[in-house]
Amino acid sequence: MGKELYQKFANYLGTRAIIFALTGEMGTGKTAFTKGVARAMGITEEVTSPTYDLVNHYGSLVHMDTWRLENLEEFEGLGLEEIIHDKSVVVIEWADRVADIIRQYNEEAIVIWVKIEYKDKQNEREISWENK
């Protein structure tokens, strides 16, 4: 799904930052979504969860994870403002934890809120998204 959703917004690449703000329970596939975005962008590096590093850079793709953040100031220290100004593609896992900060960039970036949920069967997912 990451690949397909990225392709809907790829025409903005280089003109505005693109933020995929991911929400969902542990293990629903947020990092798998990011791998799909990376494939669509032609990135061949192995994409891994930035849970411990908080942020991983893959060229113009920046992958952030807010799960371990202790406060909003820590997130602000990760350099999102600079990343936005560089017109990068940003995937933020657990974005609901920093939603107020992300919303500050609605004018400068294309922000796509993506919700990933388990379906009835554990290995099936339901993905919904909105651009607002």
mmCIF file of C-alpha atoms in Angstrom:
data_model
loop_
_atom_site.group_PDB
_atom_site.id
_atom_site.type_symbol
_atom_site.label_atom_id
_atom_site.label_comp_id
_atom_site.label_asym_id
_atom_site.label_seq_id
_atom_site.Cartn_x
_atom_site.Cartn_y
_atom_site.Cartn_z
ATOM 1 C CA MET A 1 0.000 0.000 0.000
ATOM 2 C CA GLY A 2 2.879 2.407 0.654
ATOM 3 C CA LYS A 3 4.001 2.142 -2.947
ATOM 4 C CA GLU A 4 0.536 2.818 -4.343
ATOM 5 C CA LEU A 5 -0.184 5.730 -2.032
ATOM 6 C CA TYR A 6 3.199 7.327 -2.701
ATOM 7 C CA GLN A 7 2.524 7.174 -6.439
ATOM 8 C CA LYS A 8 -0.648 9.253 -5.956
ATOM 9 C CA PHE A 9 1.442 12.111 -4.551
ATOM 10 C CA ALA A 10 4.799 11.604 -6.321
ATOM 11 C CA ASN A 11 4.163 14.541 -8.654
ATOM 12 C CA TYR A 12 4.783 16.851 -5.656
ATOM 13 C CA LEU A 13 8.310 15.484 -5.142
ATOM 14 C CA GLY A 14 10.787 18.353 -5.278
ATOM 15 C CA THR A 15 8.107 21.039 -5.045
ATOM 16 C CA ARG A 16 6.770 20.350 -1.543
ATOM 17 C CA ALA A 17 7.570 17.938 1.239
ATOM 18 C CA ILE A 18 5.324 14.885 1.408
ATOM 19 C CA ILE A 19 4.506 13.613 4.898
ATOM 20 C CA PHE A 20 2.906 10.222 5.480
ATOM 21 C CA ALA A 21 1.649 10.423 9.073
ATOM 22 C CA LEU A 22 1.084 6.797 10.124
ATOM 23 C CA THR A 23 -1.107 5.600 12.971
ATOM 24 C CA GLY A 24 -1.925 2.080 14.081
ATOM 25 C CA GLU A 25 -1.262 -0.490 16.747
ATOM 26 C CA MET A 26 2.088 -2.164 17.280
ATOM 27 C CA GLY A 27 2.794 -4.633 14.499
ATOM 28 C CA THR A 28 0.168 -3.430 12.022
ATOM 29 C CA GLY A 29 2.716 -2.768 9.295
ATOM 30 C CA LYS A 30 3.900 0.815 9.585
ATOM 31 C CA THR A 31 7.468 -0.107 8.657
ATOM 32 C CA ALA A 32 6.184 -2.343 5.841
ATOM 33 C CA PHE A 33 4.285 0.694 4.524
ATOM 34 C CA THR A 34 7.548 2.663 4.579
ATOM 35 C CA LYS A 35 9.315 -0.111 2.661
ATOM 36 C CA GLY A 36 6.654 0.239 -0.035
ATOM 37 C CA VAL A 37 7.267 3.985 -0.261
ATOM 38 C CA ALA A 38 11.013 3.338 -0.527
ATOM 39 C CA ARG A 39 10.508 0.819 -3.349
ATOM 40 C CA ALA A 40 8.316 3.310 -5.220
ATOM 41 C CA MET A 41 11.075 5.910 -4.868
ATOM 42 C CA GLY A 42 13.685 3.498 -6.248
ATOM 43 C CA ILE A 43 15.516 3.171 -2.934
ATOM 44 C CA THR A 44 17.398 -0.119 -2.734
ATOM 45 C CA GLU A 45 18.787 0.207 0.801
ATOM 46 C CA GLU A 46 17.244 -2.019 3.451
ATOM 47 C CA VAL A 47 14.572 -0.013 5.276
ATOM 48 C CA THR A 48 14.424 -0.790 8.987
ATOM 49 C CA SER A 49 12.365 0.548 11.857
ATOM 50 C CA PRO A 50 13.953 3.612 13.458
ATOM 51 C CA THR A 51 12.518 2.742 16.877
ATOM 52 C CA TYR A 52 15.868 3.124 18.639
ATOM 53 C CA ASP A 53 17.512 5.708 16.367
ATOM 54 C CA LEU A 54 14.237 7.687 16.046
ATOM 55 C CA VAL A 55 15.107 8.718 12.481
ATOM 56 C CA ASN A 56 16.640 6.959 9.465
ATOM 57 C CA HIS A 57 17.632 8.732 6.240
ATOM 58 C CA TYR A 58 17.484 7.042 2.838
ATOM 59 C CA GLY A 59 18.352 9.825 0.394
ATOM 60 C CA SER A 60 15.245 11.985 0.006
ATOM 61 C CA LEU A 61 13.198 9.592 2.202
ATOM 62 C CA VAL A 62 13.225 10.236 5.940
ATOM 63 C CA HIS A 63 11.693 7.598 8.240
ATOM 64 C CA MET A 64 10.820 8.718 11.783
ATOM 65 C CA ASP A 65 9.416 6.797 14.741
ATOM 66 C CA THR A 66 7.912 8.657 17.695
ATOM 67 C CA TRP A 67 7.136 5.596 19.838
ATOM 68 C CA ARG A 68 10.004 6.181 22.276
ATOM 69 C CA LEU A 69 9.805 9.968 22.475
ATOM 70 C CA GLU A 70 9.477 11.288 25.982
ATOM 71 C CA ASN A 71 8.256 14.769 25.004
ATOM 72 C CA LEU A 72 7.450 16.971 22.012
ATOM 73 C CA GLU A 73 10.701 18.909 22.356
ATOM 74 C CA GLU A 74 12.593 15.709 21.610
ATOM 75 C CA PHE A 75 10.662 15.360 18.349
ATOM 76 C CA GLU A 76 11.297 18.981 17.422
ATOM 77 C CA GLY A 77 15.004 18.285 17.932
ATOM 78 C CA LEU A 78 14.949 15.676 15.154
ATOM 79 C CA GLY A 79 14.981 18.428 12.526
ATOM 80 C CA LEU A 80 11.543 18.110 10.943
ATOM 81 C CA GLU A 81 11.514 21.782 9.965
ATOM 82 C CA GLU A 82 14.745 21.404 7.959
ATOM 83 C CA ILE A 83 13.479 18.164 6.416
ATOM 84 C CA ILE A 84 10.288 19.945 5.328
ATOM 85 C CA HIS A 85 12.279 22.800 3.794
ATOM 86 C CA ASP A 86 14.395 20.246 1.892
ATOM 87 C CA LYS A 87 11.129 19.006 0.300
ATOM 88 C CA SER A 88 11.824 15.436 1.380
ATOM 89 C CA VAL A 89 9.411 12.539 1.675
ATOM 90 C CA VAL A 90 8.804 11.855 5.358
ATOM 91 C CA VAL A 91 7.158 8.823 6.937
ATOM 92 C CA ILE A 92 6.330 9.298 10.617
ATOM 93 C CA GLU A 93 5.300 6.245 12.634
ATOM 94 C CA TRP A 94 3.035 6.859 15.645
ATOM 95 C CA ALA A 95 2.213 10.262 14.161
ATOM 96 C CA ASP A 96 -0.756 10.724 16.481
ATOM 97 C CA ARG A 97 1.761 11.368 19.277
ATOM 98 C CA VAL A 98 3.060 14.479 17.458
ATOM 99 C CA ALA A 99 -0.069 15.434 15.506
ATOM 100 C CA ASP A 100 -0.067 19.067 16.646
ATOM 101 C CA ILE A 101 3.470 19.571 15.358
ATOM 102 C CA ILE A 102 2.732 17.872 12.034
ATOM 103 C CA ARG A 103 -0.353 20.048 11.512
ATOM 104 C CA GLN A 104 1.859 23.138 11.728
ATOM 105 C CA TYR A 105 3.249 22.146 8.319
ATOM 106 C CA ASN A 106 -0.066 21.793 6.459
ATOM 107 C CA GLU A 107 0.780 24.808 4.269
ATOM 108 C CA GLU A 108 4.361 23.792 3.479
ATOM 109 C CA ALA A 109 3.855 20.071 2.960
ATOM 110 C CA ILE A 110 1.394 17.578 1.580
ATOM 111 C CA VAL A 111 0.280 15.732 4.727
ATOM 112 C CA ILE A 112 -1.377 12.341 4.280
ATOM 113 C CA TRP A 113 -2.781 10.744 7.432
ATOM 114 C CA VAL A 114 -2.667 6.948 7.118
ATOM 115 C CA LYS A 115 -4.445 4.633 9.555
ATOM 116 C CA ILE A 116 -3.448 0.952 9.526
ATOM 117 C CA GLU A 117 -5.692 -1.458 11.418
ATOM 118 C CA TYR A 118 -5.953 -5.186 11.954
ATOM 119 C CA LYS A 119 -8.921 -6.814 10.271
ATOM 120 C CA ASP A 120 -10.735 -9.865 11.619
ATOM 121 C CA LYS A 121 -7.817 -12.092 10.706
ATOM 122 C CA GLN A 122 -4.499 -11.151 12.322
ATOM 123 C CA ASN A 123 -2.581 -11.251 9.030
ATOM 124 C CA GLU A 124 -4.996 -8.923 7.196
ATOM 125 C CA ARG A 125 -4.884 -5.137 7.406
ATOM 126 C CA GLU A 126 -7.259 -2.335 6.581
ATOM 127 C CA ILE A 127 -5.630 0.889 5.468
ATOM 128 C CA SER A 128 -7.453 4.198 5.240
ATOM 129 C CA TRP A 129 -6.021 7.591 4.427
ATOM 130 C CA GLU A 130 -6.935 11.229 4.073
ATOM 131 C CA ASN A 131 -5.111 14.294 2.840
ATOM 132 C CA LYS A 132 -6.026 17.267 5.006
#
